[in-house]
XYZ file of C-alpha atoms in Angstrom:
318
model
C 192.510 7.065 175.467
C 193.448 7.839 172.092
C 194.376 11.327 171.297
C 192.775 13.283 168.470
C 194.763 14.968 165.914
C 195.230 18.773 166.895
C 194.116 19.941 163.442
C 190.799 17.948 163.663
C 190.166 19.279 167.018
C 190.614 22.617 165.847
C 188.597 22.399 162.972
C 185.393 20.862 165.179
C 185.749 24.093 167.694
C 185.780 26.587 164.565
C 182.711 24.715 162.982
C 180.588 24.722 166.266
C 181.697 28.334 166.878
C 180.507 29.314 163.357
C 177.095 27.835 163.998
C 176.733 29.727 167.213
C 178.018 32.955 165.461
C 180.758 33.093 167.775
C 183.770 32.694 165.657
C 186.876 34.400 166.810
C 189.062 36.402 164.508
C 191.718 34.645 162.403
C 194.906 35.677 164.440
C 193.322 34.043 167.468
C 192.664 30.701 165.721
C 196.202 30.409 164.440
C 198.022 31.067 167.839
C 195.187 28.422 169.573
C 196.342 25.906 166.923
C 200.087 26.504 167.610
C 199.905 26.165 171.439
C 197.497 23.191 171.340
C 199.917 21.547 168.805
C 202.831 22.312 170.657
C 201.176 20.851 173.920
C 200.155 17.958 172.410
C 203.645 17.237 171.177
C 205.074 17.706 174.442
C 202.698 15.310 176.240
C 203.319 12.701 173.933
C 207.120 12.771 174.360
C 206.529 12.635 177.994
C 204.249 9.692 177.418
C 206.854 7.546 175.568
C 209.444 8.468 177.950
C 207.597 6.817 180.687
C 206.965 4.030 178.646
C 210.543 3.423 177.711
C 211.623 3.875 181.118
C 209.338 1.088 182.501
C 210.284 -1.188 179.431
C 213.989 -1.190 180.213
C 215.494 -2.935 183.180
C 217.671 -1.165 185.669
C 221.299 -2.184 185.184
C 223.058 -3.606 188.227
C 226.647 -4.345 188.569
C 227.841 -7.977 188.948
C 228.879 -8.248 192.704
C 232.710 -8.116 193.165
C 233.619 -7.359 189.339
C 234.789 -4.110 188.309
C 234.622 -4.071 184.754
C 232.990 -6.437 182.086
C 234.479 -6.918 178.585
C 232.125 -8.530 175.986
C 233.603 -10.546 173.037
C 230.985 -10.883 170.206
C 230.509 -11.582 166.650
C 227.540 -11.246 164.384
C 228.465 -14.588 162.808
C 229.238 -18.024 164.142
C 232.580 -19.857 163.084
C 234.660 -16.801 163.018
C 236.987 -17.699 166.030
C 235.070 -15.672 168.733
C 235.278 -18.333 171.654
C 238.944 -18.850 170.920
C 239.847 -15.032 170.791
C 237.719 -14.642 174.081
C 239.738 -17.410 175.758
C 243.060 -15.953 174.910
C 242.176 -12.649 175.538
C 240.955 -13.289 179.265
C 244.620 -15.189 179.303
C 246.477 -12.414 177.906
C 244.767 -9.728 180.425
C 246.138 -11.840 183.329
C 249.225 -12.347 181.617
C 250.064 -8.624 181.192
C 249.281 -7.721 185.001
C 249.443 -10.697 187.412
C 248.026 -8.680 190.027
C 244.683 -8.552 188.159
C 242.188 -11.050 188.745
C 240.232 -12.239 185.449
C 237.216 -14.113 185.112
C 235.616 -15.938 181.964
C 231.621 -16.309 181.422
C 230.382 -18.433 178.895
C 227.133 -16.912 177.609
C 226.731 -19.203 174.591
C 223.902 -21.521 176.115
C 223.615 -23.787 173.107
C 227.019 -24.116 172.214
C 229.293 -23.795 175.498
C 233.240 -24.244 174.499
C 234.961 -23.025 177.284
C 235.192 -25.920 179.279
C 237.029 -27.974 176.628
C 239.191 -24.939 175.806
C 240.140 -24.201 179.555
C 240.484 -28.168 180.147
C 237.588 -28.050 182.904
C 235.325 -30.632 183.881
C 232.718 -30.935 186.685
C 230.003 -29.358 188.606
C 230.349 -26.036 190.536
C 230.403 -26.169 194.227
C 227.642 -24.385 195.865
C 228.436 -21.782 198.582
C 226.598 -21.220 202.292
C 224.366 -18.647 200.000
C 223.409 -20.952 197.185
C 225.781 -19.313 194.650
C 227.950 -21.196 192.500
C 231.727 -21.193 192.596
C 233.428 -20.816 189.409
C 235.806 -23.652 188.248
C 239.184 -22.199 187.916
C 242.290 -23.258 185.332
C 245.290 -20.886 184.533
C 244.485 -18.369 187.241
C 241.006 -17.831 185.334
C 237.974 -18.142 187.034
C 235.462 -19.771 184.650
C 231.633 -20.755 184.476
C 229.458 -22.001 181.705
C 226.409 -23.919 181.044
C 228.856 -26.638 179.985
C 229.641 -27.127 183.445
C 225.658 -27.826 184.446
C 225.007 -30.270 181.566
C 226.567 -33.340 180.094
C 229.013 -32.825 177.509
C 227.145 -34.176 174.607
C 223.576 -33.141 175.810
C 221.690 -30.666 173.541
C 220.180 -27.604 174.858
C 216.577 -27.696 173.517
C 215.105 -24.599 175.465
C 212.857 -21.884 174.624
C 213.391 -18.298 174.696
C 212.152 -17.939 178.342
C 214.259 -20.800 179.462
C 217.353 -19.469 178.002
C 217.122 -15.979 179.495
C 216.556 -17.750 183.044
C 220.137 -19.585 182.253
C 221.645 -16.360 181.722
C 220.055 -14.716 184.471
C 221.512 -17.499 186.790
C 224.839 -17.176 185.086
C 225.226 -13.578 185.629
C 223.465 -13.297 189.552
C 224.288 -16.479 191.015
C 227.802 -16.834 190.815
C 230.502 -16.127 193.699
C 233.019 -14.471 191.466
C 234.906 -13.241 194.546
C 236.852 -10.148 193.455
C 237.706 -9.412 189.789
C 239.433 -6.709 187.948
C 237.995 -7.826 184.619
C 235.042 -10.367 183.792
C 235.408 -11.397 179.641
C 231.815 -12.557 178.461
C 232.042 -14.927 175.713
C 228.991 -14.124 173.797
C 226.765 -16.197 171.456
C 226.706 -15.331 167.697
C 224.010 -13.083 166.620
C 222.140 -10.077 167.507
C 219.252 -11.870 169.869
C 217.853 -12.079 173.268
C 221.145 -12.938 174.978
C 223.153 -10.325 173.816
C 220.014 -7.738 174.501
C 219.605 -9.323 178.020
C 223.119 -9.070 179.138
C 223.637 -5.580 177.560
C 220.612 -4.046 179.448
C 221.192 -5.851 182.641
C 224.732 -5.141 183.596
C 227.129 -2.430 182.761
C 229.545 -3.451 180.442
C 232.819 -1.183 180.099
C 233.344 -2.243 176.409
C 232.887 -4.578 173.417
C 235.060 -6.394 171.158
C 233.806 -7.475 167.688
C 235.658 -10.308 166.098
C 235.307 -11.011 162.242
C 237.151 -12.848 159.542
C 237.894 -10.420 156.487
C 235.223 -12.682 154.589
C 232.343 -10.442 153.045
C 229.719 -12.838 154.602
C 231.146 -12.458 157.971
C 231.658 -8.648 157.569
C 227.849 -8.067 157.032
C 227.004 -9.773 160.344
C 230.161 -8.118 162.287
C 228.470 -4.674 160.968
C 225.309 -5.593 162.511
C 226.626 -6.461 165.902
C 228.429 -3.361 166.261
C 225.305 -1.552 165.427
C 223.147 -3.383 167.926
C 225.860 -2.158 170.851
C 225.539 1.267 169.850
C 221.806 1.085 169.863
C 221.902 -0.259 173.387
C 224.583 2.486 174.295
C 227.597 -0.185 175.007
C 230.912 1.131 173.920
C 232.664 -0.582 171.220
C 236.452 -0.826 171.768
C 237.372 -1.982 168.423
C 237.627 -4.919 165.889
C 239.553 -7.778 165.867
C 240.565 -9.293 162.603
C 240.577 -13.053 162.988
C 242.192 -15.531 160.737
C 243.814 -12.673 158.563
C 246.622 -14.492 156.531
C 247.731 -18.212 156.314
C 251.219 -18.746 156.056
C 252.450 -22.328 154.772
C 254.816 -24.151 157.281
C 257.055 -25.392 154.571
C 257.495 -22.521 151.896
C 256.463 -19.804 154.203
C 254.012 -18.314 151.405
C 251.429 -16.200 152.802
C 248.085 -16.642 151.531
C 244.823 -14.523 152.566
C 242.162 -17.453 152.378
C 239.505 -15.072 153.659
C 240.265 -12.001 151.833
C 242.717 -8.978 152.702
C 241.763 -6.214 155.027
C 238.149 -6.603 155.072
C 237.916 -6.018 158.797
C 240.186 -2.963 158.445
C 237.981 -1.309 155.810
C 234.871 -1.934 158.342
C 236.344 -0.517 160.818
C 236.914 2.712 159.027
C 233.448 2.796 157.935
C 232.065 2.290 161.403
C 234.918 5.059 162.809
C 236.415 2.201 164.924
C 239.757 1.120 165.897
C 241.557 -2.397 164.967
C 242.614 -3.961 167.966
C 244.594 -6.465 166.364
C 245.192 -9.191 163.590
C 245.241 -12.855 164.388
C 246.817 -15.454 161.706
C 245.197 -18.457 160.742
C 247.565 -20.865 162.292
C 247.053 -24.409 163.256
C 248.756 -24.101 166.771
C 245.910 -21.678 167.791
C 243.392 -24.469 166.933
C 245.242 -27.378 168.445
C 246.058 -25.689 171.548
C 242.629 -24.865 172.262
C 241.278 -28.460 171.274
C 243.735 -29.937 173.801
C 242.537 -27.243 176.582
C 246.035 -25.572 176.538
C 245.280 -22.121 174.795
C 248.116 -20.606 172.938
C 248.854 -17.577 175.147
C 249.742 -20.255 177.933
C 251.102 -23.115 176.205
C 253.358 -21.169 173.549
C 253.768 -17.574 175.125
C 256.644 -16.704 172.851
C 254.708 -17.692 169.322
C 253.619 -14.913 167.001
C 249.900 -16.040 167.642
C 250.313 -15.518 171.457
C 252.132 -12.187 170.814
C 248.941 -11.025 168.932
C 246.537 -11.669 171.653
C 248.874 -9.883 173.903
C 248.885 -6.972 171.838
C 245.121 -7.148 171.452
C 244.496 -7.333 175.613
C 246.690 -4.058 175.929
C 244.771 -2.357 173.143
C 241.573 -3.022 175.299
C 243.298 -1.832 178.383
C 244.127 1.229 176.709
C 240.662 1.980 175.781
C 238.714 0.710 179.043
C 237.554 3.812 181.500
C 239.198 4.271 184.339
C 237.682 1.335 186.771
C 235.635 2.234 189.916
C 237.867 2.002 193.248
């Protein structure tokens, strides 16, 4: 039932009282109006709180996973998946005793199978859960394992949400210290579904220094803040290109744009990754640079980013 405006209600009462000759003194009317307005506001706040509490799903941890780190970008084509793969490998390289998993949540454009050199369908456990495929010590799950490599995913939103739910809840991860989720670009249904359904220890935003990419990265950071996911920091990807012949450095996508955005948002820069042909070639061949060229400057950049992530993560549950 629609609530009437307190002022309108009080005016009507005053009019009826005047007709009956029973109008109360002026101070009484003021006090009555204030009490009515106050109680009405409080009732409205309670009603809104009840509606919101019903609308948001309750977060439920992924069984066997201690901490979830999401790698996201507001815009596609900024090297987010490459960064997610190398961050997962760098987390494992920093501490060989830690178990790390990698979930490809990009339903429409899964790239983890190729970058991690994995093919085939996941096996099912007796509990009808999918077993992740494993390479380089990293447990991986992706939509790319469930469809043909060249098959397009032509799905509407509800089907995508169902697929995301299965990837989150119907996978036997075993015991993981860290699960890195490669999020799709943008700030849509998948991002909201993941953020609201599972507890996330922190988000990493990847962007190039280009102005167009920075606009979307800003939106991505603000989205995580709205759903109460802590943003650990930003990664400035493709920050500089060094000519392999003359060693001259060129800032193809601009200079320090991500650093400026980090200052605006009050966030930290986790690291800079150069624009280097080895990063692209190693991922295309299924041998990411952190594994295939661990002494290279590119691999050291990812290892530094992983260390900065670990410094900012909360103490994991025992």
